[in-house]
């Protein structure tokens, strides 16, 4: 079988992750249907909805820099607007490239012409979302170089999926685009900014910046080019080894028999539980640090024990309590008894003594 006329960053990443899935997509043409955002409804699978939303957000970016209008009342426009603080105003740019193909070599792709860039013996194709150069004296977003290539990324969670600056400097797509830019403009490095925009209820965005050198970019592309040559040597689906750890990526592989596809590989339970773990909500690092340093509240005081009940009063008559007894006076000491001489009579007083 003839090698593919060109590869892309997404094709190489797919092949490195699972050669069997790559075969189904790029050799048998089992691609996701192209669903427009306007056609998304409650029956659209989550994966196709995400793809449709990402394309619609990119279309808003194209309209913004081409001077066309786009609706900010719809979700794609709202998502794109959340990322505009990281973008230069069109009027501040001396030069703008929108959706510009990388490369300078025309390639026949079955009747259509694709422009590609040869790197490490492999032709690479793709479209750069945006490239800008600053107009003299114009205000500019903080941290953005005067000349930069920019890419839009929609994501469900910045905390979970956004690359770090070092990750961006080693990302295959960023490095292919950087190598093309450096070779086209005869420079040694290019500033790259990836803008992540969340698609859930909260409108958040983040810019990640990295300066990518030509030599560093070529180092990243080299092993990917070797992977592409291995993929081009495959002759049938049975030659393409499945990766059981990839069966549950992005909600589950659409090529597996359980989803109506042709692949009968036994899926890994470990991969299933790993995918389920990814679905759990991640706590952003700054929030986690706040939780860890917070002083826990003092435990509540224990409740006071209940007072013992008063003893019931004795009842002396039906339904009535007795009156309180009067206070007792101390008994008087008894008077000395007089001697008795006759029954009931006291003795006479003794006679007075004579002096």
XYZ file of C-alpha atoms in Angstrom:
355
model
C 0.000 0.000 0.000
C 1.271 3.464 -0.871
C 2.306 5.788 1.951
C -0.065 8.605 2.734
C 0.806 11.753 0.774
C 1.046 13.720 4.022
C 0.473 13.444 7.770
C -0.802 15.833 10.421
C -0.098 16.228 14.103
C -3.462 14.657 14.958
C -2.841 11.701 12.648
C 0.583 11.026 14.182
C -0.795 11.321 17.718
C -3.635 8.935 16.865
C -1.213 6.409 15.372
C 1.113 6.600 18.360
C -1.812 6.072 20.729
C -3.489 3.204 18.844
C -2.332 1.976 15.423
C -5.557 -0.006 14.923
C -7.731 3.080 15.389
C -5.413 5.013 13.065
C -5.921 2.390 10.360
C -9.698 2.616 10.595
C -9.644 6.421 10.349
C -6.876 7.125 7.840
C -6.910 3.993 5.681
C -10.547 2.898 5.750
C -11.971 6.405 6.090
C -14.057 5.668 9.200
C -14.059 9.287 10.321
C -16.414 11.081 12.660
C -19.291 12.645 10.719
C -18.911 16.381 10.188
C -21.706 17.834 12.342
C -22.342 21.583 12.200
C -23.035 23.348 15.475
C -26.433 24.416 14.139
C -27.381 20.745 13.771
C -26.394 19.694 17.310
C -29.331 18.553 19.441
C -30.053 16.369 22.457
C -29.390 13.188 20.434
C -25.879 14.240 19.307
C -23.163 12.121 20.993
C -20.920 14.123 23.369
C -17.825 13.553 21.224
C -19.489 14.942 18.084
C -20.936 17.842 20.064
C -17.465 18.770 21.320
C -16.013 18.618 17.808
C -18.832 20.762 16.422
C -18.412 23.344 19.173
C -14.649 23.521 18.643
C -15.085 24.170 14.919
C -17.707 26.839 15.592
C -15.421 28.637 18.067
C -12.609 28.622 15.492
C -15.039 30.094 12.957
C -15.723 32.956 15.391
C -11.964 33.584 15.585
C -11.727 33.735 11.804
C -14.639 36.177 11.618
C -13.145 38.374 14.349
C -9.865 38.895 12.486
C -11.420 39.145 9.038
C -13.751 41.929 10.094
C -16.911 39.827 9.885
C -19.648 39.652 12.487
C -20.426 36.652 14.667
C -23.137 36.116 17.250
C -22.133 36.593 20.861
C -25.533 35.342 21.978
C -24.736 31.764 20.954
C -22.408 29.473 22.917
C -19.542 29.428 20.343
C -19.372 33.226 20.336
C -19.504 33.396 24.130
C -16.668 30.869 24.414
C -14.501 32.774 21.924
C -15.137 36.133 23.619
C -13.873 34.662 26.900
C -10.460 34.290 25.238
C -10.225 37.756 23.697
C -8.375 39.334 26.672
C -5.391 37.217 25.594
C -5.683 38.317 21.947
C -4.553 41.570 20.295
C -7.183 43.819 18.782
C -7.172 43.577 14.972
C -6.425 47.307 14.742
C -3.271 46.800 16.843
C -1.793 44.353 14.326
C 0.523 45.345 11.498
C 0.130 41.855 9.972
C -2.493 39.136 10.449
C -2.617 35.600 9.043
C -5.836 33.655 9.606
C -6.059 29.893 8.993
C -2.868 29.925 6.961
C -1.632 26.511 5.706
C 1.798 25.422 6.853
C 4.409 24.451 4.280
C 5.349 25.434 0.763
C 5.101 22.138 -1.158
C 1.882 21.380 -3.094
C 0.755 17.762 -2.626
C -1.912 15.937 -4.639
C -4.366 14.424 -2.174
C -6.567 12.390 -4.497
C -7.491 15.266 -6.761
C -7.269 18.132 -4.252
C -4.073 20.074 -3.618
C -2.730 20.303 -0.082
C 0.256 22.410 0.944
C 2.731 20.578 3.174
C 6.096 21.003 4.901
C 8.771 18.312 4.663
C 10.315 17.555 8.063
C 12.474 14.478 8.720
C 11.380 12.879 5.452
C 7.634 13.196 6.167
C 5.256 15.755 4.683
C 3.207 17.551 7.315
C 0.024 19.533 6.671
C -2.116 21.736 8.848
C -3.553 25.211 9.319
C -2.250 27.786 11.768
C -5.210 29.471 13.510
C -3.598 32.896 13.785
C -0.284 34.709 13.369
C 0.109 38.368 14.305
C 2.731 41.122 14.268
C 2.421 44.235 16.426
C 1.840 47.669 14.957
C 4.339 50.271 16.244
C 3.039 51.945 19.385
C -0.088 49.810 19.628
C -1.277 48.405 22.951
C -0.692 44.670 23.221
C -1.810 41.852 25.522
C 0.486 41.232 28.479
C 3.139 38.585 27.851
C 2.497 38.287 24.107
C 5.579 38.709 21.906
C 5.515 41.326 19.146
C 5.323 38.490 16.612
C 3.588 35.256 17.586
C 1.665 32.260 16.340
C -1.584 31.595 18.211
C -3.873 28.587 18.436
C -7.355 28.284 19.960
C -8.163 25.309 22.178
C -11.631 24.533 23.537
C -11.745 22.317 26.605
C -14.113 21.105 29.273
C -11.530 21.796 31.994
C -8.459 24.018 31.877
C -7.220 22.514 35.152
C -7.254 19.023 33.672
C -6.261 19.485 30.043
C -4.270 22.694 29.513
C -0.576 22.211 28.736
C 2.114 23.859 30.791
C 4.659 26.123 29.083
C 7.121 23.218 28.951
C 4.415 20.903 27.647
C 3.616 23.373 24.894
C 7.291 23.579 23.916
C 7.231 19.784 23.429
C 3.792 19.477 21.815
C 3.919 17.933 18.329
C 1.441 20.330 16.715
C 3.119 23.407 18.220
C 6.541 22.167 17.100
C 5.436 21.386 13.514
C 3.964 24.883 13.234
C 7.034 26.457 14.861
C 9.441 24.622 12.537
C 7.418 25.744 9.533
C 7.404 29.364 10.749
C 11.145 29.413 11.392
C 11.941 27.896 8.000
C 9.548 30.190 6.149
C 10.794 33.369 7.819
C 14.438 32.293 8.293
C 14.468 32.781 12.062
C 15.758 30.596 14.895
C 12.682 30.687 17.156
C 9.070 31.797 17.357
C 6.814 32.782 20.251
C 3.750 30.548 20.538
C 0.574 31.169 22.508
C -2.120 28.547 23.023
C -5.394 30.025 24.345
C -7.584 27.580 26.271
C -11.294 28.414 26.535
C -13.640 26.416 28.730
C -16.947 25.299 27.259
C -18.965 24.660 30.424
C -21.147 27.036 32.415
C -18.338 29.314 33.638
C -16.588 31.392 30.951
C -12.889 30.991 31.799
C -9.790 31.148 29.609
C -6.034 30.819 29.971
C -3.062 31.707 27.763
C 0.003 29.458 27.765
C 3.166 30.876 26.205
C 6.368 29.230 25.036
C 9.225 30.243 22.760
C 10.015 27.286 20.509
C 13.355 27.086 18.727
C 13.812 25.474 15.341
C 16.267 22.911 16.688
C 13.989 22.045 19.609
C 11.001 21.682 17.290
C 12.875 19.338 14.961
C 13.905 17.190 17.945
C 10.235 16.757 18.869
C 9.138 15.990 15.288
C 11.821 13.311 14.698
C 10.217 10.417 16.664
C 6.780 11.338 15.303
C 8.129 11.082 11.766
C 9.428 7.599 12.580
C 5.953 6.662 13.851
C 4.429 7.890 10.581
C 6.803 5.729 8.537
C 5.779 2.721 10.626
C 2.103 3.517 10.042
C 2.651 3.885 6.301
C 4.154 0.356 6.216
C 0.939 -1.260 7.526
C -0.929 -3.339 4.947
C -4.137 -4.311 6.795
C -5.982 -3.791 10.061
C -4.605 -7.042 11.501
C -1.076 -5.649 11.152
C -2.032 -2.628 13.276
C -1.735 -3.516 16.943
C -4.584 -2.251 19.141
C -3.745 -0.410 22.334
C -6.153 -1.685 24.979
C -5.357 1.281 27.222
C -6.880 3.598 24.575
C -10.246 1.842 24.288
C -12.028 4.305 26.584
C -10.400 7.537 25.399
C -12.823 10.434 24.873
C -15.839 8.475 26.038
C -14.959 5.207 24.270
C -13.502 4.197 20.919
C -16.143 4.417 18.144
C -14.367 1.634 16.216
C -14.885 -1.080 18.857
C -17.489 -3.783 18.293
C -19.403 -2.578 21.366
C -20.012 0.704 19.487
C -20.807 -1.021 16.192
C -17.251 -0.920 14.853
C -15.036 -3.661 13.402
C -12.517 -4.014 16.270
C -12.988 -7.084 18.497
C -10.088 -6.446 20.871
C -10.759 -7.349 24.497
C -10.841 -4.077 26.350
C -8.894 -3.478 29.539
C -10.758 -2.972 32.810
C -7.769 -1.005 34.050
C -8.234 1.423 31.155
C -11.944 1.675 31.936
C -11.352 2.662 35.554
C -8.579 5.058 34.508
C -11.016 6.775 32.142
C -13.632 6.941 34.897
C -11.081 8.555 37.201
C -10.372 11.249 34.586
C -14.078 12.132 34.584
C -13.987 13.113 38.260
C -13.765 16.791 39.064
C -10.194 17.992 39.517
C -9.532 20.712 42.112
C -7.352 23.534 40.732
C -3.978 23.840 42.444
C -4.665 27.297 43.906
C -7.971 26.162 45.377
C -6.383 22.988 46.733
C -3.654 25.049 48.443
C -6.343 27.256 49.999
C -8.111 24.177 51.327
C -4.891 22.764 52.774
C -3.937 25.954 54.640
C -7.384 26.796 55.948
C -7.898 26.474 59.753
C -10.669 23.988 60.436
C -13.560 25.372 62.510
C -13.658 24.568 66.241
C -15.908 21.632 67.048
C -19.271 22.669 68.508
C -19.642 22.617 72.327
C -21.406 19.506 73.607
C -25.013 20.154 74.631
C -25.729 20.659 78.370
C -27.194 17.591 80.083
C -30.931 17.904 80.704
C -32.065 18.854 84.237
C -33.479 15.916 86.224
C -37.264 16.024 86.472
C -38.793 17.264 89.779
C -40.234 14.473 91.953
C -44.005 14.319 91.788
C -45.813 16.011 94.698
C -47.861 13.715 96.920
C -51.576 13.943 96.389
C -53.816 14.194 99.451
C -57.072 14.772 97.774
C -58.265 14.094 94.270
C -56.317 16.450 91.995
C -55.012 18.708 94.842
C -51.581 18.999 96.364
C -51.223 19.457 100.129
C -50.448 22.883 101.559
C -46.942 23.373 102.748
C -46.601 22.509 106.437
C -46.014 25.500 108.794
C -42.518 26.049 110.008
C -41.937 24.317 113.332
C -40.901 26.444 116.371
C -38.167 24.953 118.522
C -39.691 23.239 121.587
C -39.466 25.228 124.906
C -37.438 23.572 127.662
C -39.776 21.868 130.175
C -40.322 23.662 133.562
C -39.025 21.799 136.603
C -41.752 19.781 138.208
C -42.953 20.995 141.662
C -42.974 18.459 144.490
C -46.432 17.130 145.159
C -47.677 16.873 148.847
C -51.208 16.030 148.302
C -53.223 14.988 145.285
C -53.563 18.177 143.166
C -52.144 20.747 145.673
C -48.855 22.627 145.840
C -46.957 22.995 149.186
C -47.105 26.277 151.151
C -44.121 28.587 151.082
C -41.598 27.917 153.845
C -41.669 30.399 156.794
C -39.179 33.177 156.813
C -36.088 32.565 158.874
C -35.490 34.653 161.986
C -32.472 36.899 161.791
